[in-house]
PDB file of C-alpha atoms in Angstrom:
ATOM      1  CA  MET A   1      14.020  22.567 -31.294  1.00  0.00           C
ATOM      2  CA  ASP A   2      10.715  21.907 -33.096  1.00  0.00           C
ATOM      3  CA  GLU A   3       8.233  19.303 -31.818  1.00  0.00           C
ATOM      4  CA  ASN A   4       9.137  16.634 -34.414  1.00  0.00           C
ATOM      5  CA  LYS A   5      12.829  16.784 -33.540  1.00  0.00           C
ATOM      6  CA  LEU A   6      12.059  16.897 -29.834  1.00  0.00           C
ATOM      7  CA  GLU A   7       9.780  13.874 -30.111  1.00  0.00           C
ATOM      8  CA  GLU A   8      12.493  11.953 -31.998  1.00  0.00           C
ATOM      9  CA  GLU A   9      15.023  12.884 -29.326  1.00  0.00           C
ATOM     10  CA  LEU A  10      12.725  11.746 -26.531  1.00  0.00           C
ATOM     11  CA  LYS A  11      12.028   8.425 -28.275  1.00  0.00           C
ATOM     12  CA  LYS A  12      15.755   7.934 -28.769  1.00  0.00           C
ATOM     13  CA  LEU A  13      16.376   8.502 -25.059  1.00  0.00           C
ATOM     14  CA  TRP A  14      13.609   6.058 -24.153  1.00  0.00           C
ATOM     15  CA  ASP A  15      14.849   3.286 -26.461  1.00  0.00           C
ATOM     16  CA  GLU A  16      18.573   3.619 -25.929  1.00  0.00           C
ATOM     17  CA  THR A  17      20.563   1.305 -23.702  1.00  0.00           C
ATOM     18  CA  PRO A  18      22.241   3.148 -20.791  1.00  0.00           C
ATOM     19  CA  VAL A  19      25.917   3.786 -21.464  1.00  0.00           C
ATOM     20  CA  SER A  20      28.430   2.024 -19.265  1.00  0.00           C
ATOM     21  CA  HIS A  21      30.730   4.389 -17.391  1.00  0.00           C
ATOM     22  CA  SER A  22      33.704   2.050 -17.058  1.00  0.00           C
ATOM     23  CA  ASP A  23      36.091   4.989 -16.659  1.00  0.00           C
ATOM     24  CA  LYS A  24      34.357   6.063 -13.461  1.00  0.00           C
ATOM     25  CA  GLU A  25      34.844   3.377 -10.851  1.00  0.00           C
ATOM     26  CA  LYS A  26      32.244   4.790  -8.521  1.00  0.00           C
ATOM     27  CA  GLU A  27      29.508   4.689 -11.127  1.00  0.00           C
ATOM     28  CA  VAL A  28      29.283   1.077 -12.353  1.00  0.00           C
ATOM     29  CA  SER A  29      25.820  -0.132 -13.351  1.00  0.00           C
ATOM     30  CA  TRP A  30      23.471  -0.511 -10.389  1.00  0.00           C
ATOM     31  CA  GLU A  31      21.634  -3.274 -12.179  1.00  0.00           C
ATOM     32  CA  GLN A  32      24.845  -5.258 -12.562  1.00  0.00           C
ATOM     33  CA  PHE A  33      25.561  -4.880  -8.868  1.00  0.00           C
ATOM     34  CA  GLN A  34      22.032  -5.788  -7.895  1.00  0.00           C
ATOM     35  CA  SER A  35      21.979  -8.946 -10.009  1.00  0.00           C
ATOM     36  CA  LYS A  36      25.181 -10.131  -8.343  1.00  0.00           C
ATOM     37  CA  ALA A  37      24.531  -9.022  -4.785  1.00  0.00           C
ATOM     38  CA  PHE A  38      20.837  -9.893  -4.552  1.00  0.00           C
ATOM     39  CA  PRO A  39      20.034 -12.605  -7.145  1.00  0.00           C
ATOM     40  CA  SER A  40      16.495 -13.951  -7.080  1.00  0.00           C
ATOM     41  CA  ASN A  41      15.994 -17.588  -6.061  1.00  0.00           C
ATOM     42  CA  LYS A  42      19.707 -18.098  -5.770  1.00  0.00           C
ATOM     43  CA  LYS A  43      22.212 -18.175  -2.972  1.00  0.00           C
ATOM     44  CA  LYS A  44      23.394 -14.655  -2.234  1.00  0.00           C
ATOM     45  CA  PHE A  45      26.639 -13.616  -3.885  1.00  0.00           C
ATOM     46  CA  LYS A  46      28.950 -12.263  -1.178  1.00  0.00           C
ATOM     47  CA  PRO A  47      31.974 -10.555  -2.724  1.00  0.00           C
ATOM     48  CA  TRP A  48      32.699  -8.462   0.354  1.00  0.00           C
ATOM     49  CA  ARG A  49      33.515 -11.309   2.730  1.00  0.00           C
ATOM     50  CA  TYR A  50      37.184 -10.626   3.108  1.00  0.00           C
ATOM     51  CA  ALA A  51      39.503  -9.957   6.015  1.00  0.00           C
ATOM     52  CA  ALA A  52      40.378  -6.377   5.171  1.00  0.00           C
ATOM     53  CA  ALA A  53      38.299  -3.698   6.847  1.00  0.00           C
ATOM     54  CA  ALA A  54      37.613  -1.521   3.801  1.00  0.00           C
ATOM     55  CA  ALA A  55      34.836  -2.288   1.334  1.00  0.00           C
ATOM     56  CA  VAL A  56      33.706  -0.443  -1.789  1.00  0.00           C
ATOM     57  CA  LEU A  57      30.315  -0.099  -3.421  1.00  0.00           C
ATOM     58  CA  LEU A  58      30.381   1.138  -7.011  1.00  0.00           C
ATOM     59  CA  PHE A  59      27.246   1.925  -8.930  1.00  0.00           C
ATOM     60  CA  ILE A  60      25.292   4.290 -11.158  1.00  0.00           C
ATOM     61  CA  LEU A  61      21.568   4.497 -11.543  1.00  0.00           C
ATOM     62  CA  ALA A  62      20.360   3.297 -14.941  1.00  0.00           C
ATOM     63  CA  GLY A  63      18.200   5.610 -17.029  1.00  0.00           C
ATOM     64  CA  THR A  64      14.557   4.992 -17.687  1.00  0.00           C
ATOM     65  CA  GLY A  65      12.599   7.215 -20.045  1.00  0.00           C
ATOM     66  CA  ILE A  66      10.505  10.264 -20.746  1.00  0.00           C
ATOM     67  CA  TYR A  67       7.209  11.008 -22.434  1.00  0.00           C
ATOM     68  CA  PHE A  68       6.332  13.844 -24.809  1.00  0.00           C
ATOM     69  CA  ASN A  69       2.988  15.521 -24.238  1.00  0.00           C
ATOM     70  CA  ASN A  70       1.557  17.577 -27.106  1.00  0.00           C
ATOM     71  CA  ASP A  71      -1.020  19.294 -24.885  1.00  0.00           C
ATOM     72  CA  PRO A  72      -0.305  22.856 -23.708  1.00  0.00           C
ATOM     73  CA  VAL A  73       1.233  23.018 -20.257  1.00  0.00           C
ATOM     74  CA  ASN A  74      -1.332  22.826 -17.456  1.00  0.00           C
ATOM     75  CA  LYS A  75      -4.197  22.646 -19.957  1.00  0.00           C
ATOM     76  CA  ILE A  76      -5.702  19.757 -17.998  1.00  0.00           C
ATOM     77  CA  SER A  77      -5.990  20.544 -14.306  1.00  0.00           C
ATOM     78  CA  VAL A  78      -6.109  17.954 -11.544  1.00  0.00           C
ATOM     79  CA  VAL A  79      -9.548  17.408 -10.027  1.00  0.00           C
ATOM     80  CA  ALA A  80      -9.221  17.763  -6.265  1.00  0.00           C
ATOM     81  CA  GLU A  81     -10.847  14.444  -5.352  1.00  0.00           C
ATOM     82  CA  ASN A  82      -8.028  13.236  -3.098  1.00  0.00           C
ATOM     83  CA  VAL A  83      -6.077  15.628  -0.903  1.00  0.00           C
ATOM     84  CA  ILE A  84      -3.261  14.404   1.349  1.00  0.00           C
ATOM     85  CA  GLU A  85      -1.555  16.930   3.599  1.00  0.00           C
ATOM     86  CA  ASN A  86       1.395  16.452   5.935  1.00  0.00           C
ATOM     87  CA  THR A  87       0.754  18.513   9.048  1.00  0.00           C
ATOM     88  CA  THR A  88       3.416  16.709  11.091  1.00  0.00           C
ATOM     89  CA  SER A  89       7.063  17.632  11.628  1.00  0.00           C
ATOM     90  CA  ILE A  90       8.424  14.492   9.907  1.00  0.00           C
ATOM     91  CA  ILE A  91       8.333  13.145   6.351  1.00  0.00           C
ATOM     92  CA  LYS A  92       5.147  11.239   5.492  1.00  0.00           C
ATOM     93  CA  THR A  93       5.248   8.305   3.062  1.00  0.00           C
ATOM     94  CA  VAL A  94       2.314   8.033   0.642  1.00  0.00           C
ATOM     95  CA  VAL A  95       1.638   5.100  -1.710  1.00  0.00           C
ATOM     96  CA  LEU A  96      -0.396   6.139  -4.755  1.00  0.00           C
ATOM     97  CA  PRO A  97      -2.943   3.881  -6.544  1.00  0.00           C
ATOM     98  CA  ASP A  98      -0.301   2.951  -9.191  1.00  0.00           C
ATOM     99  CA  ASN A  99       2.158   1.950  -6.405  1.00  0.00           C
ATOM    100  CA  SER A 100       4.304   5.029  -6.953  1.00  0.00           C
ATOM    101  CA  ARG A 101       5.688   6.288  -3.655  1.00  0.00           C
ATOM    102  CA  ILE A 102       5.908   9.832  -2.340  1.00  0.00           C
ATOM    103  CA  GLU A 103       7.894  11.161   0.610  1.00  0.00           C
ATOM    104  CA  LEU A 104       5.840  14.202   1.533  1.00  0.00           C
ATOM    105  CA  SER A 105       7.726  16.843   3.511  1.00  0.00           C
ATOM    106  CA  PRO A 106       6.180  18.687   6.471  1.00  0.00           C
ATOM    107  CA  ASN A 107       3.750  21.505   5.613  1.00  0.00           C
ATOM    108  CA  SER A 108       3.236  20.049   2.123  1.00  0.00           C
ATOM    109  CA  LYS A 109       0.308  18.443   0.333  1.00  0.00           C
ATOM    110  CA  ILE A 110      -0.650  16.598  -2.836  1.00  0.00           C
ATOM    111  CA  VAL A 111      -3.877  16.476  -4.837  1.00  0.00           C
ATOM    112  CA  TYR A 112      -4.927  13.812  -7.362  1.00  0.00           C
ATOM    113  CA  GLY A 113      -8.065  12.380  -8.978  1.00  0.00           C
ATOM    114  CA  ASN A 114      -9.913   9.128  -8.326  1.00  0.00           C
ATOM    115  CA  ASN A 115      -8.961   7.870 -11.801  1.00  0.00           C
ATOM    116  CA  PHE A 116      -5.264   8.273 -11.018  1.00  0.00           C
ATOM    117  CA  ALA A 117      -4.261   4.777 -12.176  1.00  0.00           C
ATOM    118  CA  ILE A 118      -5.069   5.735 -15.793  1.00  0.00           C
ATOM    119  CA  ASN A 119      -4.728   9.520 -15.527  1.00  0.00           C
ATOM    120  CA  ARG A 120      -1.553   9.989 -13.516  1.00  0.00           C
ATOM    121  CA  LYS A 121      -1.708  13.720 -12.842  1.00  0.00           C
ATOM    122  CA  ILE A 122      -0.890  15.153  -9.443  1.00  0.00           C
ATOM    123  CA  GLU A 123      -0.485  18.622  -7.945  1.00  0.00           C
ATOM    124  CA  VAL A 124       2.126  19.433  -5.316  1.00  0.00           C
ATOM    125  CA  ARG A 125       2.244  22.276  -2.863  1.00  0.00           C
ATOM    126  CA  GLY A 126       5.452  22.354  -0.878  1.00  0.00           C
ATOM    127  CA  GLU A 127       8.087  19.631  -1.241  1.00  0.00           C
ATOM    128  CA  ALA A 128       7.839  15.967  -2.203  1.00  0.00           C
ATOM    129  CA  TYR A 129      10.166  13.202  -3.383  1.00  0.00           C
ATOM    130  CA  PHE A 130       8.688  10.874  -6.030  1.00  0.00           C
ATOM    131  CA  LYS A 131       9.591   7.271  -6.822  1.00  0.00           C
ATOM    132  CA  VAL A 132       7.435   6.677  -9.892  1.00  0.00           C
ATOM    133  CA  THR A 133       6.242   3.262 -11.050  1.00  0.00           C
ATOM    134  CA  LYS A 134       7.046   2.783 -14.729  1.00  0.00           C
ATOM    135  CA  ASP A 135       4.041   2.699 -17.063  1.00  0.00           C
ATOM    136  CA  LYS A 136       4.561   3.443 -20.763  1.00  0.00           C
ATOM    137  CA  LYS A 137       0.845   3.780 -21.453  1.00  0.00           C
ATOM    138  CA  HIS A 138       0.158   6.264 -18.662  1.00  0.00           C
ATOM    139  CA  PRO A 139       2.704   9.072 -18.289  1.00  0.00           C
ATOM    140  CA  PHE A 140       3.106  10.602 -14.843  1.00  0.00           C
ATOM    141  CA  GLN A 141       2.744  14.391 -14.561  1.00  0.00           C
ATOM    142  CA  VAL A 142       3.472  16.579 -11.560  1.00  0.00           C
ATOM    143  CA  PHE A 143       2.087  20.120 -11.518  1.00  0.00           C
ATOM    144  CA  CYS A 144       3.735  22.626  -9.210  1.00  0.00           C
ATOM    145  CA  ASN A 145       3.036  26.326  -9.552  1.00  0.00           C
ATOM    146  CA  GLU A 146       3.672  27.120 -13.230  1.00  0.00           C
ATOM    147  CA  THR A 147       5.756  24.025 -14.052  1.00  0.00           C
ATOM    148  CA  THR A 148       4.967  20.508 -15.253  1.00  0.00           C
ATOM    149  CA  THR A 149       7.269  17.511 -14.768  1.00  0.00           C
ATOM    150  CA  THR A 150       6.451  14.656 -17.186  1.00  0.00           C
ATOM    151  CA  VAL A 151       7.897  11.150 -16.667  1.00  0.00           C
ATOM    152  CA  LEU A 152       7.257   7.437 -17.171  1.00  0.00           C
ATOM    153  CA  GLY A 153       9.285   5.883 -14.376  1.00  0.00           C
ATOM    154  CA  THR A 154      11.941   7.675 -12.364  1.00  0.00           C
ATOM    155  CA  SER A 155      12.764   9.373  -9.054  1.00  0.00           C
ATOM    156  CA  PHE A 156      13.010  13.081  -8.391  1.00  0.00           C
ATOM    157  CA  THR A 157      12.298  15.832  -5.883  1.00  0.00           C
ATOM    158  CA  VAL A 158       9.914  18.729  -6.515  1.00  0.00           C
ATOM    159  CA  LYS A 159      10.128  21.841  -4.331  1.00  0.00           C
ATOM    160  CA  GLY A 160       7.635  24.670  -4.687  1.00  0.00           C
ATOM    161  CA  LYS A 161       9.054  27.543  -2.653  1.00  0.00           C
ATOM    162  CA  ASN A 162       6.182  29.904  -3.347  1.00  0.00           C
ATOM    163  CA  GLN A 163       3.593  30.566  -6.047  1.00  0.00           C
ATOM    164  CA  LYS A 164       6.253  31.328  -8.673  1.00  0.00           C
ATOM    165  CA  GLU A 165       9.448  29.427  -7.749  1.00  0.00           C
ATOM    166  CA  VAL A 166      10.076  25.713  -8.329  1.00  0.00           C
ATOM    167  CA  SER A 167      13.102  23.423  -8.302  1.00  0.00           C
ATOM    168  CA  VAL A 168      13.258  19.813  -9.547  1.00  0.00           C
ATOM    169  CA  GLU A 169      16.209  17.535  -8.750  1.00  0.00           C
ATOM    170  CA  LEU A 170      16.495  14.334 -10.800  1.00  0.00           C
ATOM    171  CA  TYR A 171      18.013  11.278  -9.108  1.00  0.00           C
ATOM    172  CA  GLU A 172      17.138   8.540 -11.570  1.00  0.00           C
ATOM    173  CA  GLY A 173      15.758   8.255 -15.108  1.00  0.00           C
ATOM    174  CA  SER A 174      14.812  11.228 -17.301  1.00  0.00           C
ATOM    175  CA  VAL A 175      12.145  13.905 -17.095  1.00  0.00           C
ATOM    176  CA  GLN A 176      10.823  16.645 -19.330  1.00  0.00           C
ATOM    177  CA  MET A 177      10.228  20.069 -17.800  1.00  0.00           C
ATOM    178  CA  SER A 178       7.668  22.552 -19.124  1.00  0.00           C
ATOM    179  CA  VAL A 179       6.639  26.045 -18.011  1.00  0.00           C
ATOM    180  CA  LYS A 180       3.183  27.548 -18.410  1.00  0.00           C
ATOM    181  CA  ASN A 181       2.798  29.693 -21.548  1.00  0.00           C
ATOM    182  CA  GLN A 182       6.291  28.777 -22.795  1.00  0.00           C
ATOM    183  CA  ASP A 183       7.030  26.573 -25.813  1.00  0.00           C
ATOM    184  CA  GLU A 184      10.528  25.545 -24.712  1.00  0.00           C
ATOM    185  CA  LYS A 185      10.982  22.223 -22.942  1.00  0.00           C
ATOM    186  CA  TRP A 186      13.959  20.989 -20.927  1.00  0.00           C
ATOM    187  CA  ILE A 187      15.110  17.351 -20.690  1.00  0.00           C
ATOM    188  CA  LEU A 188      16.931  16.487 -17.461  1.00  0.00           C
ATOM    189  CA  LYS A 189      19.452  13.732 -16.867  1.00  0.00           C
ATOM    190  CA  PRO A 190      20.281  12.189 -13.473  1.00  0.00           C
ATOM    191  CA  GLY A 191      22.276  14.669 -11.441  1.00  0.00           C
ATOM    192  CA  GLU A 192      20.670  17.725 -13.054  1.00  0.00           C
ATOM    193  CA  LYS A 193      18.528  20.321 -11.288  1.00  0.00           C
ATOM    194  CA  PHE A 194      15.898  22.505 -12.930  1.00  0.00           C
ATOM    195  CA  THR A 195      14.982  25.816 -11.279  1.00  0.00           C
ATOM    196  CA  TYR A 196      12.349  28.326 -12.311  1.00  0.00           C
ATOM    197  CA  GLY A 197      11.703  31.724 -10.798  1.00  0.00           C
ATOM    198  CA  ASN A 198      11.204  35.323 -11.924  1.00  0.00           C
ATOM    199  CA  ASN A 199      10.387  33.973 -15.413  1.00  0.00           C
ATOM    200  CA  ILE A 200      13.887  32.462 -15.667  1.00  0.00           C
ATOM    201  CA  ALA A 201      14.534  28.726 -16.145  1.00  0.00           C
ATOM    202  CA  LEU A 202      17.946  27.225 -15.432  1.00  0.00           C
ATOM    203  CA  VAL A 203      19.445  23.725 -15.575  1.00  0.00           C
ATOM    204  CA  ALA A 204      22.541  22.944 -13.508  1.00  0.00           C
ATOM    205  CA  GLU A 205      24.267  19.930 -11.992  1.00  0.00           C
ATOM    206  CA  PHE A 206      23.918  18.881  -8.360  1.00  0.00           C
ATOM    207  CA  ASN A 207      25.515  16.092  -6.337  1.00  0.00           C
ATOM    208  CA  ARG A 208      22.981  13.283  -5.916  1.00  0.00           C
ATOM    209  CA  PHE A 209      25.433  11.063  -4.012  1.00  0.00           C
ATOM    210  CA  VAL A 210      26.936  11.070  -0.550  1.00  0.00           C
ATOM    211  CA  ASP A 211      30.466   9.617  -0.308  1.00  0.00           C
ATOM    212  CA  PHE A 212      32.064   7.881   2.645  1.00  0.00           C
ATOM    213  CA  ASP A 213      35.799   7.588   2.025  1.00  0.00           C
ATOM    214  CA  ASN A 214      37.532   5.249   4.480  1.00  0.00           C
ATOM    215  CA  GLU A 215      35.044   6.261   7.171  1.00  0.00           C
ATOM    216  CA  LYS A 216      34.281   4.319  10.331  1.00  0.00           C
ATOM    217  CA  LEU A 217      31.228   2.081  10.062  1.00  0.00           C
ATOM    218  CA  ILE A 218      29.639   3.930  12.962  1.00  0.00           C
ATOM    219  CA  THR A 219      29.545   7.007  10.684  1.00  0.00           C
ATOM    220  CA  ILE A 220      27.153   5.145   8.366  1.00  0.00           C
ATOM    221  CA  SER A 221      25.023   4.311  11.398  1.00  0.00           C
ATOM    222  CA  HIS A 222      24.750   7.999  12.267  1.00  0.00           C
ATOM    223  CA  TYR A 223      23.855   8.796   8.634  1.00  0.00           C
ATOM    224  CA  ILE A 224      20.993   6.271   8.699  1.00  0.00           C
ATOM    225  CA  GLU A 225      19.724   7.633  12.002  1.00  0.00           C
ATOM    226  CA  THR A 226      19.803  11.243  10.741  1.00  0.00           C
ATOM    227  CA  HIS A 227      18.330  10.730   7.260  1.00  0.00           C
ATOM    228  CA  TYR A 228      16.020   7.745   7.740  1.00  0.00           C
ATOM    229  CA  GLY A 229      15.016   8.030  11.387  1.00  0.00           C
ATOM    230  CA  TYR A 230      16.088   4.524  12.419  1.00  0.00           C
ATOM    231  CA  ASN A 231      18.323   3.806  15.401  1.00  0.00           C
ATOM    232  CA  VAL A 232      21.157   1.475  14.356  1.00  0.00           C
ATOM    233  CA  ILE A 233      22.811  -1.031  16.694  1.00  0.00           C
ATOM    234  CA  ILE A 234      26.080  -2.608  15.520  1.00  0.00           C
ATOM    235  CA  PRO A 235      28.336  -4.944  17.534  1.00  0.00           C
ATOM    236  CA  GLN A 236      30.908  -2.779  19.271  1.00  0.00           C
ATOM    237  CA  GLU A 237      33.847  -4.559  17.646  1.00  0.00           C
ATOM    238  CA  TYR A 238      32.588  -3.354  14.216  1.00  0.00           C
ATOM    239  CA  ASN A 239      32.197   0.336  15.060  1.00  0.00           C
ATOM    240  CA  ASN A 240      35.738   1.232  14.026  1.00  0.00           C
ATOM    241  CA  GLN A 241      35.776  -0.909  10.883  1.00  0.00           C
ATOM    242  CA  ARG A 242      36.513   1.242   7.821  1.00  0.00           C
ATOM    243  CA  ILE A 243      34.229   1.563   4.818  1.00  0.00           C
ATOM    244  CA  THR A 244      34.400   3.336   1.436  1.00  0.00           C
ATOM    245  CA  ILE A 245      31.009   3.634  -0.187  1.00  0.00           C
ATOM    246  CA  ARG A 246      28.961   5.890  -2.458  1.00  0.00           C
ATOM    247  CA  ILE A 247      25.233   6.086  -1.754  1.00  0.00           C
ATOM    248  CA  ASN A 248      22.479   7.780  -3.681  1.00  0.00           C
ATOM    249  CA  LYS A 249      20.995  10.375  -1.338  1.00  0.00           C
ATOM    250  CA  LYS A 250      17.536   8.938  -2.044  1.00  0.00           C
ATOM    251  CA  GLU A 251      18.528   5.266  -1.842  1.00  0.00           C
ATOM    252  CA  ASP A 252      16.054   2.870  -0.233  1.00  0.00           C
ATOM    253  CA  LEU A 253      17.007   2.164   3.369  1.00  0.00           C
ATOM    254  CA  ASN A 254      16.572  -1.586   2.844  1.00  0.00           C
ATOM    255  CA  THR A 255      19.259  -1.550   0.147  1.00  0.00           C
ATOM    256  CA  ILE A 256      21.761   0.201   2.423  1.00  0.00           C
ATOM    257  CA  VAL A 257      21.044  -2.202   5.279  1.00  0.00           C
ATOM    258  CA  GLN A 258      21.507  -5.228   3.028  1.00  0.00           C
ATOM    259  CA  LEU A 259      24.787  -3.824   1.728  1.00  0.00           C
ATOM    260  CA  ILE A 260      26.187  -3.480   5.234  1.00  0.00           C
ATOM    261  CA  SER A 261      24.989  -6.994   5.999  1.00  0.00           C
ATOM    262  CA  GLU A 262      26.746  -8.383   2.914  1.00  0.00           C
ATOM    263  CA  MET A 263      29.945  -6.403   3.410  1.00  0.00           C
ATOM    264  CA  TYR A 264      30.506  -7.574   6.978  1.00  0.00           C
ATOM    265  CA  ASN A 265      28.655 -10.904   6.944  1.00  0.00           C
ATOM    266  CA  LEU A 266      26.200  -9.690   9.577  1.00  0.00           C
ATOM    267  CA  ASN A 267      22.585 -10.636  10.093  1.00  0.00           C
ATOM    268  CA  PHE A 268      20.102  -7.874  10.799  1.00  0.00           C
ATOM    269  CA  GLU A 269      16.634  -7.357  12.210  1.00  0.00           C
ATOM    270  CA  VAL A 270      14.376  -4.364  11.571  1.00  0.00           C
ATOM    271  CA  ASN A 271      11.881  -3.383  14.262  1.00  0.00           C
ATOM    272  CA  GLU A 272       9.360  -1.033  12.649  1.00  0.00           C
ATOM    273  CA  ASN A 273       7.616  -0.275  15.921  1.00  0.00           C
ATOM    274  CA  LEU A 274      10.822   0.906  17.589  1.00  0.00           C
ATOM    275  CA  LYS A 275      12.299   2.266  14.341  1.00  0.00           C
ATOM    276  CA  GLN A 276      15.420   0.241  15.113  1.00  0.00           C
ATOM    277  CA  ILE A 277      17.872  -1.825  13.038  1.00  0.00           C
ATOM    278  CA  THR A 278      19.991  -4.372  14.888  1.00  0.00           C
ATOM    279  CA  PHE A 279      23.040  -6.032  13.295  1.00  0.00           C
ATOM    280  CA  GLN A 280      24.531  -9.147  14.862  1.00  0.00           C
TER     281      GLN A 280
END
């Protein structure tokens, strides 16, 4: 595909309205759910307050957009003015100057310039999950080994296994992948994974959701403890309540906690010092 056609395709993806997947019950628009479940300045809508034990969350992440860069891949390098390294054994959360968030894995580091707010270029060594703040005027580029990930606003994971191998998993939005000294570019959709190694680039699907099908509520508690590091306390009489829910593997913890609160009409308190969530 030549650059003119590619640019038209990227613009089309950016401007288009996300398609509704009405034939897939587990992938109804997240925005529609959010507007109903958590309306601003209005009394909370509580559709899950019913006597039956099972409850269902149905959603899909809406697409954002991508940006086409005419510069050769990696032509502009990141000036190492800010270096953040995670030398601990747990994930480290980093908030960038543009309010984008990074979950930096152990033994990983990022490098970016002081002018990051207007020149959003960042290098990654190791593994990091990005939740990028949308900014049409300032595209966000992640450099890892020989690859460049270009976005406007989205969420994805970048893993640099060594100096030559990279994998990118897209959870939300769209990204454009480029490889140093190669003209071809790859556009990813949510649920697609890009891998590059031994001079070979591949795009394949991966499961970005975790499903709980008629599971006990205590199972969700264990999931939160394992993946988010928070101890969860639920009234004993609710432990065996059943729940059917689909969760994005990179969903914000606050969203999951609010969903449980809405589903079972429970209040909750989060203690950041103790890393503990108490429902009552």
